[in-house]
Amino acid sequence: MSDRYAVIGNPVSHSKSPLIHVAFARQTGQDIRYDRLLAPLDGFEDTVRRFFHEGGHGLNVTLPFKREAWDLVDSLDEKALEAEAVNTIKMVNAQLVGYNTDGVGLVTDLERNLEFPIANKRVLLMGAGGAAHGVMHFLLERRPYSLLVANRTTDKAMRMVSHFINKSKHLGVTDISARPYGELTGLQFDLVINATSASLDGAMPLLPDGLFAPGALAYDMMYGRETAFLEFARAQGAACADGLGMLVEQAAESFRIWRGVRPLTAPVIAQLRGDA
Ligand code: ATR
């Protein structure tokens, strides 16, 4: 019988993870089955425990359960500890171990696939929710020149920056701060990452003209459609990328954690974009 994996979320029917993992398995000759697992909003823990009780090998966790997964697992890998969210669970010696591969996914997509090194760049991170928090550490590790967090609720951005201030000093990034969107006028960035969920409603935070420096990249962690943010960025002359590469890269890292082999991502990204 094939080893069983699944992505757990609510909703989960839209998830591309089964497609990606099946492609990875075919490419690497691994015998796995990968399903979608819908958990009731108040039944995450029960659904997880049942899955593993019935012989499941590993789970990907998607919205809105990443924080609950962090609380649920028996132990945490160092990266998940930093991210305060778990998107990958593996059963090891009858214990649930939690990992987070989102940050690695983002940074790998930016630096390897898009060939956009983060070091010495002026970075604007939009959003201070779970998605933004989950990638902060990984962005800082790449040593940007500066990292500014903008959020609709400024307090949340300030709290997030305070949380990472010691870490950023330790990593040699001294310029880290928070501001409301209304106070970005006159500033320029080399990399602007949209980690808000505004795109889900077809919305975007109000950004000033002239935000993108020459050669800047606009990155939306959402994928699958041209968001209002990317439309704005394109009109402002920035290069644009959606989060499909991040999705495939985080999946590849999960696959490596489970199976001990890292699949090639480029053919799968091309397949999902319909280019293959
Ligand atoms: P996720 O796990 O996807 O990050 P979240 O924790 O609910 O979800 O965070 C959503 C983020 O998107 C927050 O930063 C939120 O801003 P607030 O903290 O002010 O709520 C941001 N967001 C959602 N809709 C937005 C909108 N229309 N304009 C600006 N920011 C928005």
XYZ file of C-alpha atoms and ligand atoms in Angstrom:
307
model
C 0.000 0.000 0.000
C 1.249 3.523 -0.828
C 2.376 5.803 2.034
C -0.402 8.282 2.810
C -0.092 12.073 2.880
C -2.661 14.867 2.714
C -3.199 18.600 2.893
C -5.559 19.597 5.701
C -7.450 22.891 5.647
C -10.837 24.580 5.482
C -11.561 25.183 2.673
C -9.195 22.793 0.924
C -10.887 21.857 -2.344
C -8.905 24.527 -4.259
C -5.522 23.254 -3.053
C -2.929 22.466 -5.689
C -0.813 20.473 -3.220
C -2.041 17.015 -4.392
C -1.096 17.861 -7.970
C 2.349 19.053 -6.888
C 3.152 16.090 -4.648
C 1.933 13.564 -7.195
C 4.256 15.196 -9.740
C 7.163 15.071 -7.232
C 6.449 11.395 -6.484
C 6.404 10.496 -10.174
C 9.634 12.404 -10.769
C 11.492 10.777 -7.862
C 9.960 7.293 -8.133
C 8.330 7.459 -4.675
C 5.184 5.477 -3.937
C 2.817 7.869 -2.188
C -0.860 8.737 -2.091
C -1.750 12.392 -1.418
C -5.308 13.584 -0.637
C -7.201 16.688 0.407
C -8.520 16.532 3.976
C -11.282 18.936 4.978
C -11.314 19.533 8.747
C -14.287 21.177 10.487
C -13.271 24.583 11.846
C -13.684 23.231 15.376
C -12.315 19.776 14.577
C -8.714 20.214 13.483
C -7.115 18.165 16.255
C -9.564 15.232 15.908
C -9.062 15.109 12.148
C -5.270 15.141 12.492
C -5.249 12.440 15.166
C -7.601 10.218 13.129
C -5.442 10.603 10.014
C -2.296 9.460 11.808
C -4.158 6.785 13.799
C -5.289 5.320 10.477
C -1.699 5.060 9.289
C -1.092 8.477 7.662
C 2.566 9.446 7.201
C 2.488 13.218 6.895
C 0.308 16.311 6.533
C 0.569 19.706 4.968
C -1.424 22.261 6.946
C -3.073 25.198 5.274
C -5.417 28.006 6.345
C -6.726 28.507 8.918
C -4.951 25.829 10.944
C -1.223 26.666 10.827
C -1.176 28.151 14.320
C -3.338 25.367 15.758
C -0.909 22.862 14.256
C 1.930 24.688 16.029
C 0.134 24.156 19.338
C -0.784 20.555 18.580
C 2.493 18.894 17.588
C 4.718 17.131 20.124
C 7.897 18.890 18.994
C 8.944 21.653 16.644
C 11.743 21.988 14.185
C 13.777 25.187 14.697
C 12.265 26.966 11.667
C 8.706 26.240 12.809
C 9.609 27.556 16.234
C 10.667 30.864 14.644
C 7.634 31.050 12.371
C 5.141 30.284 15.176
C 3.183 28.304 12.594
C 3.360 24.769 11.250
C 2.624 23.854 7.632
C 4.171 20.359 7.616
C 3.693 17.488 10.066
C 5.624 14.243 10.071
C 5.102 11.244 12.308
C 8.462 10.256 13.839
C 8.589 7.412 16.397
C 4.895 7.848 17.192
C 5.415 11.580 17.815
C 4.105 14.454 15.688
C 6.923 16.752 14.593
C 6.025 20.190 13.171
C 7.951 22.028 10.474
C 7.463 25.235 8.563
C 8.623 25.377 4.968
C 6.876 28.619 3.879
C 9.851 30.889 4.605
C 12.274 28.629 2.779
C 9.761 28.443 -0.079
C 9.583 32.225 -0.417
C 13.309 32.824 -0.201
C 14.138 29.972 -2.605
C 11.626 31.261 -5.130
C 12.988 34.804 -4.886
C 16.672 33.962 -4.939
C 16.917 30.800 -7.009
C 13.965 30.897 -9.404
C 13.629 34.653 -9.855
C 17.363 35.294 -9.371
C 16.626 38.196 -7.032
C 19.125 38.211 -4.120
C 17.638 39.818 -1.005
C 20.983 40.912 0.500
C 21.355 44.699 0.648
C 17.879 45.301 -0.761
C 15.356 47.714 0.721
C 12.420 45.422 1.495
C 8.813 46.375 2.210
C 6.703 43.604 3.738
C 2.964 44.317 3.556
C 0.940 42.628 6.287
C 1.511 41.527 9.865
C -0.674 38.416 10.077
C 0.364 34.780 10.161
C 1.729 34.741 6.620
C 3.989 37.759 7.209
C 5.150 36.548 10.610
C 6.037 33.173 9.109
C 8.518 34.627 6.621
C 10.095 37.429 8.711
C 12.949 35.358 10.085
C 13.857 33.986 6.665
C 13.892 37.414 5.035
C 16.122 38.769 7.831
C 18.474 35.817 7.457
C 19.147 36.915 3.876
C 20.399 40.253 5.261
C 18.386 42.916 3.470
C 19.643 46.500 3.748
C 16.379 47.360 5.488
C 13.048 45.748 6.290
C 9.945 47.873 6.734
C 6.648 46.276 7.739
C 3.482 48.118 6.748
C 0.092 47.062 8.028
C -3.454 48.384 8.143
C -3.381 47.929 11.933
C -0.097 49.636 12.752
C 0.104 48.248 16.290
C 0.316 44.731 14.913
C 3.203 45.673 12.621
C 4.985 47.334 15.548
C 4.522 44.276 17.733
C 5.842 42.023 14.991
C 8.898 44.215 14.469
C 9.561 44.300 18.235
C 9.361 40.521 18.293
C 12.116 40.290 15.674
C 14.298 43.211 16.771
C 16.895 41.186 18.666
C 17.051 38.576 15.972
C 17.566 41.219 13.306
C 20.402 42.870 15.291
C 21.977 39.476 15.744
C 21.778 38.918 11.989
C 23.279 42.343 11.297
C 20.116 43.989 9.944
C 19.902 47.259 11.851
C 17.202 49.027 9.846
C 13.916 47.316 10.706
C 10.748 49.297 11.355
C 6.969 49.533 11.048
C 4.686 52.152 9.496
C 1.111 52.558 8.342
C 0.539 52.542 4.568
C -0.265 56.233 4.737
C 3.335 57.024 5.708
C 5.116 55.398 2.788
C 5.055 58.440 0.507
C 8.536 59.389 -0.646
C 10.098 56.031 0.258
C 11.445 53.594 -2.335
C 11.938 49.834 -2.174
C 13.744 47.216 -4.242
C 11.462 44.406 -3.133
C 7.811 44.720 -2.083
C 6.124 41.564 -0.777
C 2.378 41.367 -0.345
C 1.685 39.056 2.593
C -1.790 40.454 3.284
C -4.974 38.529 2.586
C -6.442 41.628 0.886
C -6.094 40.030 -2.569
C -8.687 37.415 -1.564
C -11.281 40.213 -1.680
C -9.789 41.767 -4.797
C -8.505 44.610 -2.604
C -5.078 46.024 -1.826
C -3.687 48.451 0.716
C -3.445 51.995 -0.630
C 0.139 52.461 -1.834
C 1.690 55.718 -3.040
C 3.057 56.235 -6.558
C 6.831 56.012 -6.864
C 7.173 53.249 -4.256
C 9.187 50.956 -6.531
C 12.865 51.739 -7.114
C 14.238 51.135 -10.620
C 14.615 47.365 -11.111
C 12.255 46.611 -8.211
C 10.350 43.358 -7.846
C 6.759 43.132 -6.614
C 5.960 39.731 -5.125
C 2.452 38.608 -4.192
C 2.317 35.549 -1.955
C -1.091 34.791 -3.517
C -1.102 32.800 -6.706
C -3.400 31.902 -9.516
C -4.602 35.332 -10.524
C -3.436 38.858 -11.320
C -4.098 40.614 -7.995
C -4.895 44.297 -7.553
C -1.424 44.652 -6.007
C 0.377 43.159 -9.018
C -1.767 45.220 -11.381
C -0.706 48.362 -9.503
C 2.949 47.304 -9.409
C 2.996 46.530 -13.127
C 1.517 49.933 -13.903
C 4.269 51.473 -11.751
C 6.930 49.720 -13.856
C 7.955 47.010 -11.369
C 8.733 43.414 -12.319
C 6.012 41.135 -10.939
C 5.784 37.617 -9.533
C 2.954 35.694 -7.923
C 3.310 33.069 -5.186
C 3.108 29.950 -7.349
C 6.868 29.420 -7.167
C 6.735 29.783 -3.379
C 3.944 27.204 -3.235
C 5.958 24.661 -5.219
C 9.185 25.392 -3.288
C 7.527 24.986 0.126
C 6.022 21.728 -1.140
C 9.442 20.501 -2.312
C 10.864 21.188 1.138
C 7.964 19.278 2.773
C 8.555 16.409 0.354
C 12.246 16.366 1.315
C 11.352 16.274 5.026
C 9.006 13.329 4.469
C 10.860 11.347 1.823
C 14.520 12.387 2.171
C 14.794 13.449 -1.453
C 14.355 16.968 -2.853
C 12.495 16.989 -6.177
C 13.226 19.373 -9.039
C 10.770 22.249 -8.895
C 11.173 23.979 -12.275
C 9.277 21.322 -14.287
C 6.408 21.368 -11.776
C 6.178 25.177 -11.760
C 6.109 25.074 -15.573
C 3.432 22.355 -15.499
C 1.209 24.405 -13.137
C 1.630 27.500 -15.266
C 0.594 25.459 -18.280
C 3.990 25.977 -19.937
C 5.099 22.335 -19.841
P -2.726 35.292 7.132
O -2.514 34.070 7.949
O -3.099 35.058 5.698
O -1.585 36.255 7.259
P -4.182 36.942 8.965
O -3.313 36.504 10.065
O -5.651 37.094 9.169
O -4.057 35.962 7.719
O -3.582 38.326 8.401
C -4.128 39.005 7.323
C -3.263 40.204 6.980
O -3.796 40.853 5.819
C -3.218 41.256 8.075
O -1.971 41.905 8.029
C -4.359 42.195 7.656
O -4.234 43.503 8.151
P -4.766 43.829 9.670
O -3.748 43.263 10.587
O -4.832 45.301 9.714
O -6.101 43.152 9.778
C -4.131 42.196 6.155
N -5.320 42.608 5.393
C -6.424 41.874 5.125
N -7.286 42.548 4.349
C -6.715 43.749 4.105
C -7.108 44.913 3.352
N -8.264 44.970 2.677
N -6.251 45.966 3.315
C -5.068 45.919 3.994
N -4.652 44.858 4.715
C -5.454 43.792 4.770
